[in-house]
Coordinates of C-alpha atoms and ligand atoms in Angstrom, one line a residue:
M1 CA 8.3 -34.9 9.0
N2 CA 11.5 -32.9 9.4
P3 CA 10.2 -29.6 11.0
N4 CA 12.5 -27.6 8.7
S5 CA 11.5 -29.3 5.5
V6 CA 9.7 -27.2 2.9
E7 CA 6.6 -29.3 3.4
A8 CA 6.6 -28.6 7.1
V9 CA 7.0 -24.9 6.4
A10 CA 4.1 -24.9 4.0
A11 CA 1.9 -26.7 6.5
D12 CA 2.9 -24.1 9.1
T13 CA 2.7 -21.0 7.2
D14 CA -0.5 -19.2 7.9
V15 CA -1.5 -18.3 4.4
S16 CA -0.9 -21.7 2.8
I17 CA -3.7 -23.0 4.8
A18 CA -6.0 -20.6 2.9
G19 CA -6.2 -22.6 -0.2
A20 CA -4.7 -23.7 -3.4
Q21 CA -3.0 -20.4 -4.4
P22 CA 0.8 -20.2 -4.1
W23 CA 2.0 -19.1 -0.7
W24 CA 3.7 -15.9 -2.0
R25 CA 0.4 -14.5 -3.3
S26 CA -1.0 -14.1 0.2
T27 CA 2.1 -13.5 2.2
S28 CA 3.4 -10.4 3.9
I29 CA 7.1 -9.5 3.9
Y30 CA 9.3 -8.0 6.6
Q31 CA 12.6 -6.5 5.5
V32 CA 15.5 -7.0 7.8
Y33 CA 18.6 -4.8 7.3
P34 CA 21.1 -7.0 9.0
R35 CA 23.7 -4.4 9.9
S36 CA 21.1 -2.5 12.0
F37 CA 18.8 -5.3 13.3
A38 CA 20.6 -7.0 16.2
D39 CA 24.2 -7.1 17.4
S40 CA 25.0 -10.3 19.2
N41 CA 28.7 -9.8 19.9
G42 CA 28.9 -6.2 20.9
D43 CA 31.0 -4.9 17.9
G44 CA 28.3 -2.3 17.1
I45 CA 27.3 -4.2 13.9
G46 CA 24.2 -6.3 13.5
D47 CA 24.9 -9.9 12.7
L48 CA 23.2 -13.2 11.9
P49 CA 23.2 -14.7 15.4
G50 CA 21.6 -11.5 16.5
A51 CA 19.0 -11.8 13.7
I52 CA 18.3 -15.4 14.7
S53 CA 17.7 -14.3 18.3
R54 CA 15.1 -11.7 17.2
L55 CA 13.1 -13.7 14.7
D56 CA 10.5 -14.3 17.3
H57 CA 9.5 -10.7 16.9
L58 CA 8.5 -11.4 13.2
R59 CA 6.5 -14.5 14.2
D60 CA 4.7 -12.5 16.9
L61 CA 4.1 -9.7 14.5
G62 CA 2.4 -12.1 12.2
V63 CA 4.3 -11.6 8.9
G64 CA 4.8 -14.6 6.6
T65 CA 8.1 -13.9 5.0
V66 CA 11.4 -12.3 5.9
W67 CA 13.7 -10.6 3.3
F68 CA 17.3 -10.1 4.4
S69 CA 19.2 -7.3 2.8
P70 CA 22.6 -8.7 1.6
F71 CA 24.8 -10.4 4.2
F72 CA 27.3 -11.8 1.8
A73 CA 31.1 -11.1 2.0
S74 CA 31.6 -7.5 1.1
P75 CA 33.9 -4.5 1.7
Q76 CA 30.7 -2.8 2.8
R77 CA 31.2 0.3 0.9
D78 CA 27.5 0.2 0.0
V79 CA 26.5 -1.9 3.0
G80 CA 26.6 -5.2 1.3
Y81 CA 25.3 -4.1 -2.0
D82 CA 28.9 -4.5 -3.2
V83 CA 29.5 -8.2 -3.0
S84 CA 32.9 -9.8 -3.0
D85 CA 31.8 -13.4 -2.6
Y86 CA 28.2 -14.5 -3.2
R87 CA 28.8 -17.9 -1.6
S88 CA 30.1 -16.7 1.8
V89 CA 28.9 -14.5 4.6
A90 CA 30.6 -11.2 5.6
A91 CA 32.9 -12.0 8.5
E92 CA 31.3 -9.4 10.8
Y93 CA 27.9 -10.9 10.2
G94 CA 28.9 -14.5 10.9
T95 CA 29.5 -17.7 9.0
L96 CA 27.8 -19.8 6.4
D97 CA 26.7 -22.1 9.2
D98 CA 25.0 -19.1 10.8
A99 CA 23.2 -18.4 7.5
Q100 CA 22.0 -22.0 7.4
R101 CA 20.8 -21.7 11.0
L102 CA 19.0 -18.5 10.2
I103 CA 17.2 -20.1 7.2
D104 CA 16.3 -23.2 9.3
H105 CA 15.2 -21.2 12.3
A106 CA 13.0 -19.0 10.2
H107 CA 11.4 -22.0 8.6
H108 CA 11.0 -23.5 12.1
L109 CA 9.0 -20.4 13.0
G110 CA 6.8 -20.7 9.9
L111 CA 8.6 -17.9 8.1
R112 CA 9.6 -18.0 4.4
V113 CA 13.1 -16.6 3.6
L114 CA 14.1 -14.3 0.8
L115 CA 17.7 -13.3 0.2
D116 CA 18.8 -10.1 -1.6
L117 CA 20.7 -10.8 -4.8
V118 CA 22.8 -8.1 -6.3
L119 CA 23.3 -9.4 -9.8
N120 CA 24.0 -6.2 -11.7
H121 CA 27.4 -5.6 -10.2
T122 CA 30.0 -6.9 -7.7
S123 CA 32.4 -5.0 -5.5
D124 CA 35.6 -3.8 -7.3
Q125 CA 37.3 -6.0 -4.6
H126 CA 35.7 -9.2 -5.9
P127 CA 38.4 -11.6 -7.0
W128 CA 36.7 -11.8 -10.4
F129 CA 37.1 -8.1 -10.9
L130 CA 40.7 -8.0 -9.6
E131 CA 41.5 -10.7 -12.1
S132 CA 39.4 -9.2 -14.9
K133 CA 41.2 -5.8 -14.6
S134 CA 44.7 -7.4 -14.4
S135 CA 45.0 -7.8 -18.1
R136 CA 43.1 -7.9 -21.4
D137 CA 43.5 -11.6 -21.9
N138 CA 43.0 -13.3 -18.5
P139 CA 40.3 -16.0 -18.1
K140 CA 37.9 -13.4 -16.6
A141 CA 38.8 -10.6 -19.0
D142 CA 35.2 -10.5 -20.3
W143 CA 33.4 -11.0 -17.1
Y144 CA 32.9 -7.3 -16.8
V145 CA 32.1 -4.7 -19.4
W146 CA 35.3 -3.3 -20.8
D147 CA 35.9 -0.9 -23.7
D148 CA 38.7 1.2 -25.2
G149 CA 36.5 4.2 -25.6
R150 CA 37.5 6.7 -28.1
T151 CA 40.2 9.3 -28.4
W152 CA 39.8 13.0 -28.7
P153 CA 42.1 15.1 -30.8
L154 CA 45.3 15.7 -28.8
G155 CA 45.0 12.2 -27.4
R156 CA 42.5 12.9 -24.6
R157 CA 40.6 9.9 -23.5
R158 CA 36.9 9.7 -24.3
R159 CA 34.3 7.4 -22.8
P160 CA 32.8 4.7 -25.0
N161 CA 29.3 6.4 -25.1
N162 CA 27.1 8.8 -23.3
W163 CA 25.7 6.5 -20.6
R164 CA 25.2 8.0 -17.1
S165 CA 25.2 6.2 -13.8
E166 CA 22.0 5.6 -12.0
L167 CA 22.9 8.7 -9.9
Q168 CA 22.7 10.7 -13.1
L169 CA 25.4 13.2 -12.6
P170 CA 28.4 10.8 -12.7
R171 CA 29.1 9.0 -16.0
A172 CA 28.7 5.2 -16.0
W173 CA 32.3 4.6 -17.2
Q174 CA 35.4 4.4 -15.0
W175 CA 38.9 4.4 -16.2
S176 CA 41.3 1.5 -15.1
E177 CA 44.9 2.6 -15.3
Q178 CA 45.9 -1.1 -14.9
R179 CA 44.0 -2.3 -18.0
E180 CA 44.0 1.1 -19.8
Q181 CA 40.3 0.6 -20.6
W182 CA 37.0 1.8 -19.4
Y183 CA 34.7 -0.4 -17.3
L184 CA 31.0 0.0 -16.9
A185 CA 29.7 0.9 -13.4
T186 CA 26.0 1.6 -13.5
F187 CA 25.6 2.5 -9.9
L188 CA 28.7 3.7 -7.9
H189 CA 32.2 3.7 -9.2
F190 CA 33.3 0.8 -7.0
Q191 CA 30.5 -1.4 -8.2
P192 CA 31.6 -2.7 -11.7
D193 CA 28.8 -4.2 -13.8
L194 CA 29.0 -7.9 -14.5
N195 CA 28.9 -8.8 -18.2
W196 CA 25.7 -10.9 -18.4
H197 CA 26.2 -11.2 -22.2
N198 CA 29.0 -13.6 -21.3
P199 CA 27.6 -17.2 -21.0
E200 CA 30.3 -18.0 -18.4
V201 CA 29.0 -15.3 -16.1
R202 CA 25.4 -16.6 -16.5
T203 CA 26.5 -20.2 -15.7
E204 CA 28.4 -19.1 -12.6
M205 CA 25.6 -16.9 -11.3
F206 CA 22.9 -19.5 -12.0
D207 CA 24.9 -22.1 -10.1
M208 CA 25.4 -19.7 -7.2
I209 CA 21.6 -19.1 -7.1
R210 CA 21.0 -22.9 -7.1
S211 CA 23.4 -23.2 -4.2
W212 CA 21.3 -20.9 -2.1
L213 CA 18.1 -22.6 -3.2
E214 CA 19.6 -25.9 -2.2
R215 CA 20.2 -24.4 1.3
G216 CA 16.4 -23.9 1.4
V217 CA 15.8 -20.2 0.7
D218 CA 12.4 -19.5 -0.6
G219 CA 13.4 -16.9 -3.1
F220 CA 15.2 -13.6 -3.8
R221 CA 14.7 -9.9 -3.9
L222 CA 16.5 -8.9 -7.1
D223 CA 18.5 -5.7 -6.8
I224 CA 18.2 -3.1 -9.6
F225 CA 17.2 -5.9 -11.9
G226 CA 16.2 -3.6 -14.8
S227 CA 19.8 -2.4 -15.2
I228 CA 21.5 -5.8 -15.7
M229 CA 21.3 -6.2 -19.5
H230 CA 22.8 -3.1 -21.1
D231 CA 23.0 -2.9 -24.9
A232 CA 25.8 -5.2 -26.1
R233 CA 26.7 -2.8 -28.9
L234 CA 27.1 0.1 -26.4
R235 CA 24.9 2.4 -28.4
N236 CA 24.2 5.8 -26.9
N237 CA 21.2 6.5 -24.7
G238 CA 18.6 9.0 -25.9
R239 CA 19.9 12.5 -25.4
R240 CA 16.7 14.0 -24.2
P241 CA 16.4 14.5 -20.4
S242 CA 13.4 12.7 -19.2
L243 CA 11.2 12.4 -16.1
R244 CA 11.0 8.6 -16.6
F245 CA 8.7 6.8 -14.2
G246 CA 8.8 9.7 -11.8
L247 CA 12.6 9.8 -11.6
P248 CA 14.5 12.7 -13.1
R249 CA 16.9 11.4 -15.7
L250 CA 19.4 13.4 -17.6
Q251 CA 19.0 11.2 -20.6
D252 CA 16.5 8.6 -21.9
P253 CA 18.0 5.3 -20.8
V254 CA 16.7 3.2 -23.7
R255 CA 20.0 1.2 -24.0
T256 CA 20.6 0.7 -20.3
L257 CA 17.3 0.2 -18.5
N258 CA 14.5 -2.4 -19.0
T259 CA 15.9 -3.7 -22.3
E260 CA 14.3 -6.7 -24.1
E261 CA 17.2 -8.9 -22.8
C262 CA 16.3 -7.9 -19.2
F263 CA 12.8 -9.4 -19.7
E264 CA 14.4 -12.5 -21.2
L265 CA 16.8 -12.8 -18.3
A266 CA 13.7 -12.8 -16.0
T267 CA 12.3 -15.8 -17.8
E268 CA 15.7 -17.6 -17.6
L269 CA 16.0 -17.0 -13.9
R270 CA 12.5 -18.2 -13.4
A271 CA 13.4 -21.4 -15.1
V272 CA 16.3 -21.9 -12.6
C273 CA 14.0 -21.2 -9.7
D274 CA 11.4 -23.6 -11.0
E275 CA 13.9 -26.4 -10.8
F276 CA 13.1 -26.3 -7.1
D277 CA 9.5 -27.5 -6.5
G278 CA 8.0 -24.6 -8.5
D279 CA 7.7 -23.0 -5.1
R280 CA 10.5 -20.4 -4.9
V281 CA 9.8 -16.8 -5.7
L282 CA 11.5 -13.9 -7.4
L283 CA 10.7 -10.3 -6.4
G284 CA 12.2 -7.7 -8.7
E285 CA 13.4 -4.2 -7.8
V286 CA 12.5 -2.7 -11.1
F287 CA 11.4 0.8 -12.1
G288 CA 9.1 1.6 -14.9
S289 CA 5.6 2.2 -16.1
S290 CA 3.2 -0.6 -15.3
D291 CA 3.4 -1.8 -18.9
V292 CA 7.1 -2.2 -18.5
L293 CA 6.9 -3.8 -15.0
K294 CA 4.4 -6.3 -16.3
R295 CA 6.8 -7.5 -18.9
Y296 CA 9.0 -8.8 -16.1
L297 CA 6.1 -11.0 -15.0
R298 CA 5.8 -12.7 -18.3
H299 CA 7.6 -12.3 -21.6
R300 CA 6.8 -13.9 -24.9
G301 CA 4.5 -16.4 -23.4
K302 CA 7.0 -17.5 -20.7
P303 CA 6.7 -16.8 -16.9
G304 CA 9.2 -14.3 -15.5
L305 CA 9.5 -12.8 -12.1
H306 CA 6.7 -13.6 -9.7
L307 CA 6.4 -10.2 -8.2
V308 CA 7.6 -6.7 -8.9
F309 CA 7.7 -3.7 -6.5
A310 CA 5.2 -0.9 -7.0
F311 CA 7.1 2.0 -5.4
D312 CA 4.5 4.7 -5.8
F313 CA 3.5 4.9 -2.1
L314 CA 7.1 5.8 -1.2
A315 CA 6.7 9.2 -2.7
A316 CA 3.0 9.8 -3.0
P317 CA 1.6 12.6 -0.9
Y318 CA -0.8 11.7 1.9
R319 CA -3.8 12.7 -0.1
A320 CA -7.0 10.6 -0.7
E321 CA -7.3 11.6 -4.4
T322 CA -3.7 10.7 -5.1
L323 CA -3.8 7.4 -3.3
H324 CA -7.2 6.5 -4.7
A325 CA -5.8 7.0 -8.2
L326 CA -2.9 4.8 -7.5
I327 CA -5.1 2.0 -6.1
D328 CA -7.4 2.3 -9.1
G329 CA -4.3 2.0 -11.3
Y330 CA -3.1 -1.1 -9.5
E331 CA -6.5 -2.7 -9.9
A332 CA -6.4 -2.1 -13.7
D333 CA -2.7 -3.0 -14.1
Y334 CA -2.5 -6.1 -12.0
P335 CA -5.7 -8.1 -12.5
A336 CA -5.8 -11.3 -10.5
P337 CA -3.8 -13.5 -10.2
D338 CA -1.2 -10.7 -10.6
L339 CA -0.8 -8.3 -7.7
P340 CA 1.5 -5.4 -6.9
T341 CA 4.1 -5.5 -4.1
L342 CA 3.4 -2.5 -1.9
V343 CA 5.9 -0.6 0.2
L344 CA 5.7 2.5 2.4
E345 CA 9.4 2.7 3.2
N346 CA 12.7 0.8 2.8
H347 CA 16.4 1.2 3.5
D348 CA 16.8 3.6 0.6
R349 CA 13.9 6.0 1.2
T350 CA 12.6 8.1 4.0
R351 CA 10.8 6.6 7.0
S352 CA 7.1 6.9 6.3
L353 CA 6.4 8.4 9.8
S354 CA 8.8 11.2 8.9
R355 CA 6.9 11.9 5.7
L356 CA 3.6 11.9 7.7
D357 CA 4.9 14.6 10.1
G358 CA 5.2 12.1 12.9
D359 CA 1.4 11.8 13.0
L360 CA 0.6 8.3 14.4
G361 CA -3.0 8.6 13.3
K362 CA -1.8 9.0 9.7
A363 CA 0.6 6.1 10.2
R364 CA -2.3 3.9 11.2
V365 CA -4.2 5.0 8.1
M366 CA -1.3 4.1 5.9
A367 CA -0.7 0.8 7.7
T368 CA -4.4 -0.1 7.2
L369 CA -4.2 0.6 3.4
L370 CA -0.9 -1.3 3.1
L371 CA -2.2 -4.4 4.9
T372 CA -5.8 -4.5 3.4
L373 CA -5.2 -3.6 -0.2
R374 CA -4.9 -6.3 -2.8
G375 CA -1.1 -6.8 -3.0
V376 CA 1.9 -8.2 -1.2
P377 CA 2.8 -5.7 1.6
V378 CA 6.4 -5.1 2.7
I379 CA 7.2 -3.7 6.1
Y380 CA 10.7 -2.3 6.7
Q381 CA 12.2 -3.1 10.1
G382 CA 11.1 -0.5 12.6
Q383 CA 8.2 0.7 10.5
E384 CA 5.8 -1.3 12.8
I385 CA 6.9 0.8 15.8
G386 CA 7.0 4.1 14.0
M387 CA 10.8 4.6 13.7
A388 CA 11.6 8.0 12.3
N389 CA 14.5 9.4 10.3
R390 CA 17.4 10.3 12.5
Y391 CA 19.2 13.4 11.2
I392 CA 22.8 12.7 10.4
P393 CA 24.9 15.5 8.9
L394 CA 26.0 14.7 5.4
A395 CA 29.6 15.4 6.3
E396 CA 29.4 12.4 8.7
A397 CA 27.5 10.2 6.3
D398 CA 28.6 6.6 5.9
D399 CA 26.4 6.2 2.9
P400 CA 28.4 6.5 -0.4
I401 CA 25.7 8.3 -2.2
P402 CA 26.0 11.7 -0.5
R403 CA 29.7 11.4 -0.8
A404 CA 29.4 10.7 -4.6
V405 CA 27.1 13.7 -4.9
A406 CA 29.5 15.9 -3.0
R407 CA 32.2 15.2 -5.6
F408 CA 30.0 17.1 -8.1
V409 CA 28.2 19.5 -5.8
P410 CA 30.6 20.2 -2.8
E411 CA 28.3 22.8 -1.3
A412 CA 25.8 20.0 -0.8
L413 CA 27.7 18.9 2.3
N414 CA 26.7 22.0 4.2
R415 CA 23.1 21.7 3.3
R416 CA 20.3 19.5 4.5
L417 CA 19.5 17.6 1.3
P418 CA 16.4 15.8 0.4
E419 CA 16.1 12.6 2.4
R420 CA 16.9 10.3 -0.5
L421 CA 20.5 11.5 -0.5
N422 CA 21.5 10.4 2.9
R423 CA 20.2 6.9 3.4
D424 CA 22.0 6.6 6.8
E425 CA 19.0 8.5 8.3
V426 CA 16.7 5.5 7.7
R427 CA 19.2 2.8 8.6
T428 CA 19.8 3.5 12.3
P429 CA 19.7 0.6 14.7
M430 CA 16.4 -1.2 15.4
Q431 CA 14.8 0.1 18.6
W432 CA 14.0 -3.0 20.7
D433 CA 14.0 -1.4 24.2
A434 CA 14.8 1.8 26.2
T435 CA 18.3 0.8 27.2
P436 CA 21.2 2.9 26.0
G437 CA 21.9 0.6 23.0
A438 CA 18.2 0.3 22.3
G439 CA 18.5 -3.5 22.8
F440 CA 20.3 -3.5 19.4
S441 CA 23.7 -3.9 21.1
D442 CA 24.5 -4.0 24.8
S443 CA 28.1 -3.1 24.5
A444 CA 30.0 0.1 25.1
T445 CA 31.2 0.1 21.4
P446 CA 29.1 2.8 19.6
P447 CA 26.9 1.2 17.0
W448 CA 27.9 1.7 13.4
L449 CA 25.2 4.4 13.1
P450 CA 23.8 6.3 16.1
V451 CA 20.7 5.1 17.9
H452 CA 17.8 7.5 17.5
D453 CA 17.2 9.5 20.7
N454 CA 13.5 8.7 20.7
H455 CA 14.3 5.0 21.3
V456 CA 13.5 5.6 25.0
E457 CA 9.8 5.9 24.1
V458 CA 9.7 4.3 20.6
N459 CA 10.7 0.7 21.0
V460 CA 9.3 -2.8 20.7
E461 CA 9.2 -3.5 24.4
S462 CA 7.3 -0.5 25.4
Q463 CA 4.7 -1.0 22.6
T464 CA 4.2 -4.7 23.2
G465 CA 0.8 -5.2 24.8
D466 CA -0.1 -1.5 24.7
P467 CA -3.4 -1.6 22.7
D468 CA -2.9 2.0 21.6
S469 CA 0.5 1.4 20.1
L470 CA 1.4 1.3 16.5
L471 CA 3.0 -2.1 17.0
E472 CA -0.3 -3.6 18.2
W473 CA -2.1 -1.9 15.3
Y474 CA 0.2 -3.6 12.9
R475 CA -0.1 -6.9 14.7
T476 CA -3.9 -6.7 14.7
L477 CA -4.1 -5.9 11.0
L478 CA -1.7 -8.7 10.1
G479 CA -3.8 -11.1 12.2
L480 CA -7.0 -10.0 10.4
R481 CA -5.2 -10.3 7.1
R482 CA -4.3 -13.9 7.9
E483 CA -7.7 -14.8 9.2
H484 CA -9.8 -13.3 6.4
P485 CA -9.6 -14.8 2.9
A486 CA -11.2 -11.5 1.8
L487 CA -8.0 -9.7 2.7
H488 CA -5.3 -12.2 1.7
Q489 CA -6.9 -13.4 -1.5
G490 CA -10.1 -11.6 -2.2
D491 CA -11.2 -9.2 -4.9
L492 CA -11.2 -5.5 -4.4
Q493 CA -13.9 -3.1 -5.4
L494 CA -12.9 0.5 -5.0
R495 CA -15.6 3.1 -4.6
P496 CA -15.2 6.3 -6.6
I497 CA -14.3 9.3 -4.5
G498 CA -17.6 10.6 -3.2
E499 CA -18.8 13.7 -1.5
E500 CA -16.4 13.1 1.3
R501 CA -13.4 13.8 -0.9
H502 CA -10.8 12.8 1.8
V503 CA -12.1 9.3 2.3
I504 CA -11.0 6.1 0.5
V505 CA -13.4 3.2 0.6
Y506 CA -13.2 -0.3 -0.8
E507 CA -14.7 -3.7 -0.3
R508 CA -12.7 -6.9 -0.2
T509 CA -14.6 -10.1 -1.0
S510 CA -13.8 -13.8 -1.1
G511 CA -16.8 -16.0 -1.2
V512 CA -18.9 -15.3 1.9
D513 CA -16.2 -13.3 3.5
R514 CA -16.9 -9.6 2.8
L515 CA -15.2 -6.7 4.4
L516 CA -15.3 -2.9 3.9
V517 CA -12.3 -0.8 4.5
A518 CA -12.6 3.0 5.0
A519 CA -9.8 5.5 5.6
N520 CA -10.4 9.1 6.3
L521 CA -7.3 11.1 5.3
G522 CA -9.0 14.5 6.0
D523 CA -8.7 16.9 8.9
E524 CA -12.4 16.7 9.7
T525 CA -14.8 13.9 10.8
A526 CA -16.3 12.2 7.7
T527 CA -19.5 10.3 7.3
I528 CA -20.0 7.7 4.6
D529 CA -22.7 5.3 3.5
V530 CA -22.2 1.7 4.3
P531 CA -24.6 -1.3 4.0
T532 CA -27.1 -1.3 6.9
A533 CA -26.0 -4.8 8.1
S534 CA -22.4 -4.0 8.7
S535 CA -20.5 -3.8 11.9
I536 CA -17.1 -2.5 12.9
L537 CA -14.4 -5.2 13.1
L538 CA -11.5 -2.8 13.8
S539 CA -11.2 0.9 14.0
S540 CA -8.4 3.3 14.9
D541 CA -11.1 5.8 15.9
S542 CA -12.4 5.2 19.3
A543 CA -15.3 7.5 18.5
G544 CA -16.1 5.9 15.2
T545 CA -19.6 4.5 14.9
V546 CA -21.9 2.7 12.4
R547 CA -25.5 3.7 12.7
Q548 CA -28.3 3.1 10.2
G549 CA -26.1 2.6 7.2
S550 CA -23.7 5.4 8.0
L551 CA -20.1 5.2 9.3
S552 CA -18.6 8.2 11.0
L553 CA -14.8 8.4 11.1
S554 CA -12.7 11.0 12.8
A555 CA -9.9 12.8 11.1
H556 CA -7.0 10.5 10.1
S557 CA -8.5 7.3 11.1
A558 CA -9.4 4.0 9.4
A559 CA -11.9 1.2 10.0
I560 CA -12.6 -2.3 8.8
L561 CA -16.2 -3.4 8.7
T562 CA -17.8 -6.8 8.2
L563 CA -20.6 -6.9 5.7
D564 CA -23.2 -9.5 6.4
Ligands
LIG601 C1 19.6 -1.0 -3.2 C2 20.5 0.1 -2.7 C3 21.9 -0.1 -3.4 C4 21.8 -0.2 -4.9 C5 23.0 -0.7 -5.6 C6 19.5 -0.6 -4.7 O1 18.4 -0.2 -5.2 O2 18.3 -1.0 -2.6 O3 20.6 0.1 -1.3 O4 22.7 0.9 -3.0 O5 20.7 -1.0 -5.3 O6 23.1 -2.0 -5.4

């Protein structure tokens, strides 16, 4: 058997051994942000050969799948989320051959590969857009969303409707002098929305997707998928401001977000993926209530996306009651075989350790929940060693979001804004070792974002083999997750919050494999009842004990028990 074939990968991949369920239901995902992962040629920018050389780390950590943030050709104004050619690789990252080697090498190591597809928009430098804006009657004239808008008295130009961009303050319409029309840009102004109502766009995009599936990728993370299908009649959004799905919105985005046609598109994309062994997976970045999110999974009797992110842990406070309510909600909303995709941090949101006041005990508790709950866990590069936000003044930000905000609120540049606004702080180079370039790059060229000063202590090399390190905690948890069917495919029974209000307890069960997970999020030692015949399998609390049906857990610690 060719070691890189899909069959060989399936045989190799830990969790496929577990049983009949599809691999992606029991996998764990590691997000690589290529620009900050590993720089092989000393230009200060991470690249694909660098990523290839560091894939061993993922295998050793014990994850099943790697998701690469976009590495396609791009002017990089939004670090690759502004694509100028979906079928080639950004020159500073490498070549198509490198991408193929990356996919093959990951497979060789038993890792599945997800690429990041930005389907909603392209870069304004994409040749399609350059052609589209060149006139009103070129072959690509309708590949983007163009409209004349309306005219105010005295001839002032007026946008086609009231739609706002995802950033809220800016409007979603940009004026093109060249074409003398408005174009839609749901995210940033240099990211024009593709017109998915145009069948030619669909055909081209589906073919592009097939070309990557033919190269062997195991699926895709789908960027802002819920924004792709805007109302073709360009009707106004609701005028009322809303706090929709936890995000403040200046209007009610009924015509631009999670429309019926978005759910339909999910089923069409699924059909394209299913042309390939029925084994490839779609993970949607979608925002909404659980009822909305579930419509992406199946719509009108047809299967849609395989997985959708549940982003609640990104913002939830470290409080047992809150997290308990979220877990309870997931159990109700995602009955098996569905399951949520869980995430503590990513390239857009704050580092979880920074949200946890740098407390490694709390980080272990959160890692335990992430890797033992019923769901697909996602680990963002560096999370496993406890990388923290690295303060970068807004005035020096590379990220276009703070700069877009500053156009509307100039004084923001002089203030330290909420973490979400300067994403550079969570995108600094991966900390591999204590050398000046943190092992990310060994050249004198400064990396594209500064290395965090704490890399001297916080790095992969120093934590490897140290039983007290966060890295080894992650590795051990991932090992248990692979070994125990209870963890990677079992049911979950959540205990109601008891007298110990700061403790979360649940059981995971698959046949005879039965485990109990307990996490103490309080500042005091807690004692909880456990079955008499139970013993500690793993504990982050060296003082933790089980005696006569009672488990004692120190503040901010977690344990996994076997139940006989
Ligand atoms: C990605 C961001 C990106 C945006 C626009 C997102 O949600 O995660 O990093 O800026 O989509 O493509």
